[in-house]
mmCIF file of C-alpha atoms in Angstrom:
data_model
loop_
_atom_site.group_PDB
_atom_site.id
_atom_site.type_symbol
_atom_site.label_atom_id
_atom_site.label_comp_id
_atom_site.label_asym_id
_atom_site.label_seq_id
_atom_site.Cartn_x
_atom_site.Cartn_y
_atom_site.Cartn_z
ATOM 1 C CA MET A 1094 7.107 16.368 26.412
ATOM 2 C CA ALA A 1095 7.527 12.779 27.629
ATOM 3 C CA VAL A 1096 6.636 10.325 24.886
ATOM 4 C CA THR A 1097 7.223 6.576 25.091
ATOM 5 C CA TRP A 1098 7.094 4.093 22.234
ATOM 6 C CA ALA A 1099 4.023 2.556 23.862
ATOM 7 C CA LYS A 1100 2.307 5.936 23.502
ATOM 8 C CA ALA A 1101 3.626 6.418 19.982
ATOM 9 C CA LEU A 1102 2.370 3.022 18.813
ATOM 10 C CA SER A 1103 -0.978 3.697 20.447
ATOM 11 C CA TRP A 1104 -1.222 7.021 18.606
ATOM 12 C CA ARG A 1105 -0.264 5.295 15.354
ATOM 13 C CA SER A 1106 -2.845 2.574 16.029
ATOM 14 C CA ARG A 1107 -5.535 5.229 16.235
ATOM 15 C CA ARG A 1108 -4.311 6.830 13.026
ATOM 16 C CA HIS A 1109 -4.446 3.375 11.397
ATOM 17 C CA LEU A 1110 -8.087 3.001 12.463
ATOM 18 C CA LEU A 1111 -7.154 -0.049 14.524
ATOM 19 C CA ASP A 1112 -7.932 1.281 17.990
ATOM 20 C CA PRO A 1113 -10.654 2.281 17.894
ATOM 21 C CA VAL A 1114 -11.757 0.604 14.679
ATOM 22 C CA GLY A 1115 -13.049 3.118 12.157
ATOM 23 C CA THR A 1116 -16.624 3.646 11.026
ATOM 24 C CA GLY A 1117 -15.931 5.085 7.560
ATOM 25 C CA SER A 1118 -16.052 3.744 4.018
ATOM 26 C CA VAL A 1119 -13.472 1.752 2.080
ATOM 27 C CA ALA A 1120 -12.254 4.991 0.516
ATOM 28 C CA ASP A 1121 -11.916 6.564 3.981
ATOM 29 C CA VAL A 1122 -9.617 3.736 5.097
ATOM 30 C CA VAL A 1123 -7.536 3.851 1.916
ATOM 31 C CA ARG A 1124 -7.238 7.623 2.149
ATOM 32 C CA ARG A 1125 -5.982 7.321 5.714
ATOM 33 C CA LEU A 1126 -3.475 4.539 5.038
ATOM 34 C CA GLY A 1127 -2.192 5.800 1.709
ATOM 35 C CA PRO A 1128 -1.300 2.985 -0.691
ATOM 36 C CA VAL A 1129 -2.753 -0.375 0.389
ATOM 37 C CA PRO A 1130 -1.209 -3.511 -1.198
ATOM 38 C CA ALA A 1131 -3.842 -4.878 -3.574
ATOM 39 C CA TRP A 1132 -2.515 -8.427 -3.841
ATOM 40 C CA PRO A 1133 -3.449 -10.961 -2.768
ATOM 41 C CA ASP A 1134 -7.065 -9.889 -2.968
ATOM 42 C CA ALA A 1135 -8.045 -11.518 0.330
ATOM 43 C CA ALA A 1136 -5.272 -9.680 2.190
ATOM 44 C CA ALA A 1137 -6.312 -6.340 0.713
ATOM 45 C CA GLU A 1138 -9.918 -6.983 1.675
ATOM 46 C CA LEU A 1139 -8.945 -7.799 5.266
ATOM 47 C CA ALA A 1140 -6.467 -4.919 5.624
ATOM 48 C CA ILE A 1141 -9.345 -2.573 4.842
ATOM 49 C CA GLY A 1142 -12.162 -4.566 6.430
ATOM 50 C CA THR A 1143 -10.488 -4.938 9.820
ATOM 51 C CA ARG A 1144 -10.388 -1.136 10.037
ATOM 52 C CA ARG A 1145 -14.160 -0.812 9.538
ATOM 53 C CA THR A 1146 -16.730 -1.809 12.137
ATOM 54 C CA ASP A 1147 -19.057 -3.129 9.434
ATOM 55 C CA GLY A 1148 -16.382 -4.362 7.011
ATOM 56 C CA ARG A 1149 -17.168 -7.437 4.918
ATOM 57 C CA SER A 1150 -15.103 -9.424 2.466
ATOM 58 C CA GLY A 1151 -15.730 -8.080 -1.034
ATOM 59 C CA ASP A 1152 -16.165 -4.440 0.013
ATOM 60 C CA ALA A 1153 -12.840 -3.375 -1.511
ATOM 61 C CA THR A 1154 -13.635 -5.090 -4.819
ATOM 62 C CA ARG A 1155 -16.991 -3.327 -4.938
ATOM 63 C CA ALA A 1156 -15.334 0.021 -4.150
ATOM 64 C CA LEU A 1157 -12.891 -0.531 -7.018
ATOM 65 C CA ALA A 1158 -15.725 -1.371 -9.425
ATOM 66 C CA ALA A 1159 -17.579 1.775 -8.330
ATOM 67 C CA GLY A 1160 -14.500 3.965 -8.877
ATOM 68 C CA ASN A 1161 -14.251 4.950 -5.218
ATOM 69 C CA VAL A 1162 -10.677 3.667 -5.207
ATOM 70 C CA VAL A 1163 -8.210 2.960 -8.013
ATOM 71 C CA LYS A 1164 -5.727 0.129 -8.469
ATOM 72 C CA VAL A 1165 -2.312 1.116 -9.818
ATOM 73 C CA PHE A 1166 1.262 -0.132 -9.916
ATOM 74 C CA ALA A 1167 3.160 1.703 -7.185
ATOM 75 C CA PHE A 1168 5.504 0.592 -4.409
ATOM 76 C CA ARG A 1169 8.127 -1.864 -5.665
ATOM 77 C CA GLY A 1170 6.097 -2.102 -8.851
ATOM 78 C CA ALA A 1171 3.285 -4.024 -7.125
ATOM 79 C CA THR A 1172 -0.407 -3.178 -7.356
ATOM 80 C CA HIS A 1173 -1.866 -0.900 -4.692
ATOM 81 C CA LEU A 1174 -5.251 0.601 -3.921
ATOM 82 C CA MET A 1175 -5.414 4.384 -3.524
ATOM 83 C CA THR A 1176 -8.052 7.064 -3.658
ATOM 84 C CA PRO A 1177 -8.448 8.839 -7.023
ATOM 85 C CA ARG A 1178 -7.624 12.145 -5.356
ATOM 86 C CA ASP A 1179 -4.364 10.983 -3.768
ATOM 87 C CA ALA A 1180 -3.000 8.490 -6.294
ATOM 88 C CA GLY A 1181 -1.472 11.059 -8.630
ATOM 89 C CA ALA A 1182 1.033 12.289 -6.056
ATOM 90 C CA TYR A 1183 2.416 8.797 -5.416
ATOM 91 C CA LEU A 1184 2.528 8.090 -9.146
ATOM 92 C CA ALA A 1185 4.416 11.338 -9.777
ATOM 93 C CA VAL A 1186 7.105 10.186 -7.353
ATOM 94 C CA ARG A 1187 7.178 6.719 -8.925
ATOM 95 C CA ALA A 1188 7.475 8.170 -12.427
ATOM 96 C CA SER A 1189 10.416 10.369 -11.443
ATOM 97 C CA SER A 1190 12.828 7.453 -11.953
ATOM 98 C CA ARG A 1191 11.837 7.332 -15.658
ATOM 99 C CA MET A 1192 12.748 3.656 -15.808
ATOM 100 C CA TRP A 1193 11.206 3.272 -19.252
ATOM 101 C CA GLU A 1194 14.057 5.356 -20.664
ATOM 102 C CA LEU A 1195 16.732 2.848 -19.614
ATOM 103 C CA PRO A 1196 18.684 1.265 -22.491
ATOM 104 C CA SER A 1197 17.641 -2.203 -21.256
ATOM 105 C CA TRP A 1198 13.959 -1.240 -21.642
ATOM 106 C CA GLU A 1199 14.552 0.135 -25.114
ATOM 107 C CA ARG A 1200 16.303 -3.063 -26.182
ATOM 108 C CA TYR A 1201 13.660 -5.392 -24.716
ATOM 109 C CA TYR A 1202 10.496 -3.545 -25.717
ATOM 110 C CA GLY A 1203 11.728 -1.847 -28.874
ATOM 111 C CA LEU A 1204 10.568 1.548 -27.621
ATOM 112 C CA ALA A 1205 12.984 4.460 -27.447
ATOM 113 C CA PRO A 1206 12.268 7.285 -24.991
ATOM 114 C CA SER A 1207 11.044 9.392 -27.904
ATOM 115 C CA ASP A 1208 8.505 6.657 -28.805
ATOM 116 C CA TRP A 1209 6.671 6.764 -25.487
ATOM 117 C CA PRO A 1210 4.480 9.854 -26.046
ATOM 118 C CA ARG A 1211 2.950 8.272 -29.161
ATOM 119 C CA PHE A 1212 2.668 4.860 -27.463
ATOM 120 C CA ARG A 1213 0.901 6.427 -24.496
ATOM 121 C CA GLU A 1214 -1.551 8.181 -26.800
ATOM 122 C CA TYR A 1215 -2.294 4.927 -28.634
ATOM 123 C CA VAL A 1216 -3.064 3.129 -25.359
ATOM 124 C CA ARG A 1217 -5.244 6.023 -24.159
ATOM 125 C CA GLN A 1218 -7.261 5.742 -27.370
ATOM 126 C CA ALA A 1219 -7.655 1.985 -26.809
ATOM 127 C CA LEU A 1220 -9.058 2.709 -23.342
ATOM 128 C CA ALA A 1221 -11.298 5.572 -24.439
ATOM 129 C CA GLU A 1222 -14.453 3.480 -24.844
ATOM 130 C CA GLY A 1223 -14.264 2.103 -21.318
ATOM 131 C CA PRO A 1224 -12.553 -0.701 -19.387
ATOM 132 C CA ILE A 1225 -11.113 -3.456 -21.577
ATOM 133 C CA LYS A 1226 -9.805 -6.936 -20.822
ATOM 134 C CA ARG A 1227 -6.172 -7.920 -21.119
ATOM 135 C CA SER A 1228 -6.930 -9.862 -24.303
ATOM 136 C CA GLU A 1229 -8.576 -6.794 -25.800
ATOM 137 C CA LEU A 1230 -5.620 -4.571 -24.978
ATOM 138 C CA ALA A 1231 -3.259 -7.138 -26.499
ATOM 139 C CA ALA A 1232 -5.440 -7.294 -29.627
ATOM 140 C CA ALA A 1233 -5.368 -3.495 -29.914
ATOM 141 C CA LEU A 1234 -1.579 -3.559 -29.869
ATOM 142 C CA GLY A 1235 -1.610 -6.213 -32.562
ATOM 143 C CA ARG A 1236 -3.669 -4.065 -34.920
ATOM 144 C CA ILE A 1237 -0.795 -1.711 -35.715
ATOM 145 C CA SER A 1238 2.556 -2.897 -37.025
ATOM 146 C CA ARG A 1239 4.557 -0.532 -34.801
ATOM 147 C CA TYR A 1240 3.308 -2.259 -31.628
ATOM 148 C CA ARG A 1241 2.558 -5.764 -32.921
ATOM 149 C CA HIS A 1242 5.675 -7.164 -31.220
ATOM 150 C CA LEU A 1243 4.194 -6.103 -27.861
ATOM 151 C CA ARG A 1244 0.990 -8.072 -28.282
ATOM 152 C CA SER A 1245 2.301 -11.363 -26.897
ATOM 153 C CA ILE A 1246 4.099 -9.608 -24.046
ATOM 154 C CA VAL A 1247 0.840 -8.132 -22.764
ATOM 155 C CA ALA A 1248 -1.241 -11.215 -23.581
ATOM 156 C CA GLU A 1249 1.076 -13.465 -21.563
ATOM 157 C CA GLY A 1250 0.649 -11.326 -18.446
ATOM 158 C CA ASN A 1251 3.932 -9.398 -18.447
ATOM 159 C CA ASP A 1252 2.770 -6.168 -16.827
ATOM 160 C CA THR A 1253 6.174 -4.489 -16.653
ATOM 161 C CA LEU A 1254 5.496 -2.687 -19.933
ATOM 162 C CA LEU A 1255 2.224 -1.344 -18.538
ATOM 163 C CA LYS A 1256 3.642 0.064 -15.301
ATOM 164 C CA PRO A 1257 4.985 3.333 -16.788
ATOM 165 C CA LEU A 1258 1.530 3.890 -18.286
ATOM 166 C CA THR A 1259 0.139 3.867 -14.757
ATOM 167 C CA TRP A 1260 2.962 6.001 -13.372
ATOM 168 C CA GLN A 1261 2.239 8.651 -15.999
ATOM 169 C CA GLY A 1262 -1.495 8.618 -15.289
ATOM 170 C CA ASP A 1263 -2.741 6.850 -18.416
ATOM 171 C CA LEU A 1264 -3.897 3.453 -17.187
ATOM 172 C CA GLY A 1265 -5.381 1.861 -14.096
ATOM 173 C CA LEU A 1266 -6.506 -1.665 -13.297
ATOM 174 C CA GLY A 1267 -10.139 -2.609 -12.869
ATOM 175 C CA PRO A 1268 -11.782 -5.653 -11.285
ATOM 176 C CA VAL A 1269 -11.125 -9.093 -12.761
ATOM 177 C CA LEU A 1270 -13.774 -9.947 -15.378
ATOM 178 C CA ASP A 1271 -14.348 -13.491 -16.633
ATOM 179 C CA GLY A 1272 -10.998 -14.474 -15.170
ATOM 180 C CA GLU A 1273 -9.116 -11.681 -16.943
ATOM 181 C CA ALA A 1274 -7.491 -8.513 -15.680
ATOM 182 C CA THR A 1275 -9.147 -5.344 -16.933
ATOM 183 C CA PHE A 1276 -7.635 -1.941 -17.641
ATOM 184 C CA LEU A 1277 -9.219 1.490 -17.673
ATOM 185 C CA SER A 1278 -8.399 5.110 -18.335
ATOM 186 C CA LEU A 1279 -7.668 6.924 -15.076
ATOM 187 C CA ASP A 1280 -9.178 10.036 -16.668
ATOM 188 C CA SER A 1281 -12.526 8.222 -16.623
ATOM 189 C CA VAL A 1282 -12.495 7.794 -12.832
ATOM 190 C CA ARG A 1283 -14.558 10.298 -10.869
ATOM 191 C CA GLY A 1284 -12.287 12.345 -8.624
ATOM 192 C CA TRP A 1285 -9.066 11.521 -10.465
ATOM 193 C CA ALA A 1286 -6.863 14.544 -9.872
ATOM 194 C CA GLY A 1287 -4.162 13.844 -12.453
ATOM 195 C CA ILE A 1288 -0.394 13.850 -11.955
ATOM 196 C CA PRO A 1289 0.861 16.898 -10.016
ATOM 197 C CA ASP A 1290 4.259 18.547 -10.278
ATOM 198 C CA LEU A 1291 6.947 16.417 -8.628
ATOM 199 C CA ASP A 1292 7.958 19.063 -6.082
ATOM 200 C CA GLU A 1293 4.315 19.396 -5.068
ATOM 201 C CA ALA A 1294 3.807 15.637 -4.869
ATOM 202 C CA GLY A 1295 6.946 14.778 -2.905
ATOM 203 C CA PRO A 1296 6.304 16.873 0.239
ATOM 204 C CA ALA A 1297 2.611 15.885 0.120
ATOM 205 C CA VAL A 1298 3.240 12.135 0.262
ATOM 206 C CA ILE A 1299 5.933 12.515 2.925
ATOM 207 C CA ALA A 1300 3.587 14.590 5.109
ATOM 208 C CA ALA A 1301 0.908 11.920 4.610
ATOM 209 C CA TYR A 1302 3.407 9.268 5.723
ATOM 210 C CA PHE A 1303 4.157 11.118 8.965
ATOM 211 C CA SER A 1304 0.451 11.737 9.546
ATOM 212 C CA THR A 1305 -0.377 8.023 9.584
ATOM 213 C CA HIS A 1306 2.862 6.106 10.104
ATOM 214 C CA GLY A 1307 4.868 8.509 12.253
ATOM 215 C CA PRO A 1308 6.859 9.150 14.323
ATOM 216 C CA ALA A 1309 9.672 8.208 11.950
ATOM 217 C CA THR A 1310 13.327 8.860 11.227
ATOM 218 C CA PRO A 1311 14.527 10.557 8.034
ATOM 219 C CA ASP A 1312 16.294 7.292 7.137
ATOM 220 C CA ARG A 1313 12.985 5.435 7.198
ATOM 221 C CA VAL A 1314 11.422 8.057 4.925
ATOM 222 C CA HIS A 1315 14.330 7.624 2.514
ATOM 223 C CA ASP A 1316 13.866 3.850 2.550
ATOM 224 C CA TRP A 1317 10.104 4.002 2.066
ATOM 225 C CA PHE A 1318 10.129 6.394 -0.869
ATOM 226 C CA GLY A 1319 13.557 5.514 -2.259
ATOM 227 C CA LYS A 1320 13.403 1.725 -2.264
ATOM 228 C CA GLY A 1321 9.626 1.664 -2.546
ATOM 229 C CA LEU A 1322 8.951 4.298 -5.203
ATOM 230 C CA GLY A 1323 12.381 4.726 -6.763
ATOM 231 C CA ALA A 1324 12.711 8.351 -5.642
ATOM 232 C CA LYS A 1325 16.209 9.796 -5.800
ATOM 233 C CA ARG A 1326 17.825 10.428 -2.437
ATOM 234 C CA ARG A 1327 18.499 14.083 -3.242
ATOM 235 C CA ASP A 1328 14.814 14.555 -4.061
ATOM 236 C CA VAL A 1329 13.633 13.025 -0.772
ATOM 237 C CA THR A 1330 16.145 15.183 1.099
ATOM 238 C CA ARG A 1331 14.798 18.285 -0.664
ATOM 239 C CA TRP A 1332 11.185 17.361 0.107
ATOM 240 C CA LEU A 1333 12.002 16.835 3.775
ATOM 241 C CA SER A 1334 13.601 20.271 3.843
ATOM 242 C CA HIS A 1335 10.410 21.733 2.380
ATOM 243 C CA LEU A 1336 8.618 20.352 5.443
ATOM 244 C CA ASP A 1337 11.097 21.778 7.981
ATOM 245 C CA GLU A 1338 8.563 24.169 9.451
ATOM 246 C CA ARG A 1339 5.935 21.402 9.779
ATOM 247 C CA LEU A 1340 8.179 18.807 11.450
ATOM 248 C CA GLU A 1341 9.478 18.666 15.017
ATOM 249 C CA ALA A 1342 12.311 16.467 16.284
ATOM 250 C CA VAL A 1343 11.368 14.361 19.318
ATOM 251 C CA THR A 1344 13.430 11.875 21.320
ATOM 252 C CA ILE A 1345 11.617 8.663 22.244
ATOM 253 C CA ALA A 1346 13.550 6.186 24.380
ATOM 254 C CA GLY A 1347 16.801 7.489 22.927
ATOM 255 C CA ASP A 1348 15.562 7.470 19.315
ATOM 256 C CA LEU A 1349 15.541 10.823 17.512
ATOM 257 C CA VAL A 1350 12.443 10.902 15.303
ATOM 258 C CA LEU A 1351 10.331 13.429 13.453
ATOM 259 C CA VAL A 1352 6.670 14.237 14.101
ATOM 260 C CA LEU A 1353 4.306 16.655 12.397
ATOM 261 C CA CYS A 1354 3.939 19.711 14.634
ATOM 262 C CA GLU A 1355 0.157 19.448 14.346
ATOM 263 C CA ASP A 1356 0.289 15.981 15.940
ATOM 264 C CA LEU A 1357 2.553 16.777 18.903
ATOM 265 C CA ASP A 1358 -0.130 17.550 21.479
ATOM 266 C CA ASP A 1359 -2.233 14.550 20.520
ATOM 267 C CA LEU A 1360 0.807 12.279 20.653
ATOM 268 C CA GLY A 1361 1.800 13.551 24.078
ATOM 269 C CA THR A 1362 -1.629 12.937 25.638
ATOM 270 C CA THR A 1363 -2.218 9.485 24.125
ATOM 271 C CA THR A 1364 -2.431 6.573 26.551
ATOM 272 C CA PRO A 1365 -0.894 3.181 25.686
ATOM 273 C CA SER A 1366 -3.207 0.797 23.844
ATOM 274 C CA THR A 1367 -3.921 -2.769 24.927
ATOM 275 C CA ALA A 1368 -5.729 -3.674 21.695
ATOM 276 C CA VAL A 1369 -5.275 -7.036 19.976
ATOM 277 C CA ARG A 1370 -5.881 -7.265 16.233
ATOM 278 C CA LEU A 1371 -5.713 -9.964 13.560
ATOM 279 C CA LEU A 1372 -4.074 -8.494 10.454
ATOM 280 C CA PRO A 1373 -3.194 -9.978 7.077
ATOM 281 C CA GLY A 1374 0.367 -10.542 5.962
ATOM 282 C CA ARG A 1375 2.088 -7.447 4.552
ATOM 283 C CA ASP A 1376 -0.400 -5.161 6.268
ATOM 284 C CA PRO A 1377 0.544 -1.456 6.228
ATOM 285 C CA TRP A 1378 1.004 -1.687 10.000
ATOM 286 C CA VAL A 1379 4.275 -3.576 9.478
ATOM 287 C CA MET A 1380 5.194 -2.620 5.907
ATOM 288 C CA ALA A 1381 5.176 1.174 6.342
ATOM 289 C CA PRO A 1382 7.624 1.232 9.293
ATOM 290 C CA GLY A 1383 9.465 -1.768 7.820
ATOM 291 C CA THR A 1384 9.998 -5.295 9.095
ATOM 292 C CA SER A 1385 13.397 -4.215 10.455
ATOM 293 C CA ASP A 1386 11.683 -1.979 13.039
ATOM 294 C CA THR A 1387 12.252 -3.976 16.221
ATOM 295 C CA ARG A 1388 9.704 -1.881 18.119
ATOM 296 C CA ILE A 1389 6.982 -3.560 16.034
ATOM 297 C CA VAL A 1390 8.596 -6.739 14.714
ATOM 298 C CA PRO A 1391 10.692 -8.608 17.313
ATOM 299 C CA PRO A 1392 13.845 -9.847 15.556
ATOM 300 C CA ALA A 1393 13.088 -13.459 16.483
ATOM 301 C CA HIS A 1394 9.887 -13.278 14.440
ATOM 302 C CA ARG A 1395 10.971 -11.166 11.493
ATOM 303 C CA GLU A 1396 11.222 -14.170 9.183
ATOM 304 C CA ALA A 1397 7.536 -15.003 9.652
ATOM 305 C CA VAL A 1398 6.580 -11.398 8.927
ATOM 306 C CA SER A 1399 8.820 -11.273 5.856
ATOM 307 C CA TRP A 1400 7.177 -14.438 4.539
ATOM 308 C CA SER A 1401 3.767 -12.700 4.700
ATOM 309 C CA ALA A 1402 2.315 -14.650 7.610
ATOM 310 C CA ASN A 1403 -1.011 -13.372 8.929
ATOM 311 C CA LEU A 1404 -0.234 -11.440 12.097
ATOM 312 C CA VAL A 1405 -1.551 -11.119 15.620
ATOM 313 C CA ILE A 1406 -0.783 -7.612 16.880
ATOM 314 C CA SER A 1407 -0.889 -6.859 20.602
ATOM 315 C CA ARG A 1408 -0.182 -3.355 21.931
ATOM 316 C CA GLY A 1409 1.111 -2.543 18.443
ATOM 317 C CA VAL A 1410 3.704 -5.348 18.423
ATOM 318 C CA VAL A 1411 3.710 -8.592 16.426
ATOM 319 C CA ALA A 1412 2.790 -11.215 19.020
ATOM 320 C CA GLY A 1413 1.735 -14.217 16.939
ATOM 321 C CA THR A 1414 0.425 -15.572 13.650
ATOM 322 C CA TRP A 1415 -2.848 -17.060 12.472
ATOM 323 C CA LYS A 1416 -4.394 -19.168 9.704
ATOM 324 C CA VAL A 1417 -7.923 -20.091 8.687
ATOM 325 C CA ARG A 1418 -8.464 -23.690 7.674
ATOM 326 C CA GLY A 1419 -12.069 -24.251 6.699
ATOM 327 C CA GLU A 1420 -14.072 -23.363 9.802
ATOM 328 C CA ARG A 1421 -11.069 -23.442 12.117
ATOM 329 C CA LEU A 1422 -8.991 -20.423 13.145
ATOM 330 C CA ASP A 1423 -5.547 -21.538 14.316
ATOM 331 C CA ILE A 1424 -3.666 -18.916 16.327
ATOM 332 C CA THR A 1425 -0.031 -19.278 17.338
ATOM 333 C CA TRP A 1426 0.814 -16.977 20.214
ATOM 334 C CA PHE A 1427 4.553 -16.380 20.541
ATOM 335 C CA SER A 1428 5.901 -17.650 23.853
ATOM 336 C CA ASP A 1429 7.902 -14.453 24.360
ATOM 337 C CA SER A 1430 4.805 -12.258 24.020
ATOM 338 C CA GLY A 1431 3.573 -12.732 27.573
ATOM 339 C CA ARG A 1432 0.224 -14.019 28.759
ATOM 340 C CA VAL A 1433 -2.268 -15.163 26.132
ATOM 341 C CA PRO A 1434 -5.082 -12.543 25.946
ATOM 342 C CA SER A 1435 -7.802 -15.157 25.528
ATOM 343 C CA THR A 1436 -10.793 -12.820 25.755
ATOM 344 C CA ALA A 1437 -9.336 -10.356 23.245
ATOM 345 C CA LEU A 1438 -8.450 -13.166 20.818
ATOM 346 C CA ASP A 1439 -11.987 -14.545 21.069
ATOM 347 C CA GLN A 1440 -13.388 -11.111 20.283
ATOM 348 C CA GLU A 1441 -11.078 -10.765 17.277
ATOM 349 C CA ALA A 1442 -12.070 -14.230 16.091
ATOM 350 C CA MET A 1443 -15.723 -13.172 16.195
ATOM 351 C CA ALA A 1444 -14.898 -10.051 14.180
ATOM 352 C CA LEU A 1445 -13.006 -12.129 11.596
ATOM 353 C CA ALA A 1446 -15.898 -14.612 11.366
ATOM 354 C CA ARG A 1447 -18.280 -11.724 10.774
ATOM 355 C CA PHE A 1448 -15.999 -10.303 8.082
ATOM 356 C CA LEU A 1449 -15.701 -13.673 6.316
ATOM 357 C CA ASP A 1450 -19.356 -14.548 6.906
ATOM 358 C CA ARG A 1451 -18.522 -17.982 8.237
ATOM 359 C CA ARG A 1452 -18.366 -19.790 11.539
ATOM 360 C CA LEU A 1453 -14.902 -20.102 13.045
ATOM 361 C CA GLU A 1454 -13.753 -22.385 15.825
ATOM 362 C CA VAL A 1455 -10.720 -20.955 17.609
ATOM 363 C CA ALA A 1456 -7.652 -22.974 18.565
ATOM 364 C CA VAL A 1457 -4.745 -21.232 20.305
ATOM 365 C CA GLU A 1458 -1.302 -22.677 20.828
ATOM 366 C CA VAL A 1459 1.772 -21.090 22.376
ATOM 367 C CA GLY A 1460 4.916 -21.509 20.319
#
């Protein structure tokens, strides 16, 4: 089967709901992408909204408030949006590092590994009546002498202590209320599936990665789940072996990569995409394969991508950057990206204006 990277990126673009743009809900997009970076809020809104034909700014926030998606600490400890059904598997992998048992954590927080079950239960009780603000969670910790020393840590916005509570399925983040972060019990969210067994979760999240972000090398899978979720290398290797019968090795332009067997026919018949899209910085399109992937991020422009610039994607490749200043949309088209696709950029500008609900005047420069 002859597969080129142009075909592979086109197939991935369809899986990402970028070409064609999807017609589903916020939860449908999040389910397809897996974890979506939740900060900054505007970037999360656009990452989801640009993949929906009727997407509008604020849709993701409303979906979070309705419990259609959850916000949790996941990759690299940052907040991500996931579906209630799928979140537990990613959290199981993240929890496998058991960082809260490190001696440095015990010294800083005054909690030994044996103290965590009781601490978790105390926090679950604090969340039992419904979502609470950060100040209310801090006050709850201050009401008992055992945890009083943690009150200021939480009140001052140090969320590191709270991350293991998310990883173990106790706590999620809700929408900001009166300028404060809110926290909720994940058990209260409709559709929350809990934390599965690690050897069930690992193969599941790897298969999901291939389904949306493939084709990919085993090394990239190790990077994504090892550096991103703290999974041990031996565990990722074992999970890949569990998927042996579902994965097929394919050579694309000299690169040996893996593809889910169920996707092989579709991949082989895909035609190269010519789509142009305006994406936010740190969009899953570039973060999942990694900014070191030269097929998507030309080395000359990696610095801009790494610094979270908003991205112009053409045929699946980073081809420029963009910024909104008031009612002006400034697009920088990279000089090494070929001819400026003026009509496609105008169409994308109209879609962005619709999403933001504001008029935008487009200015394009080649640089």
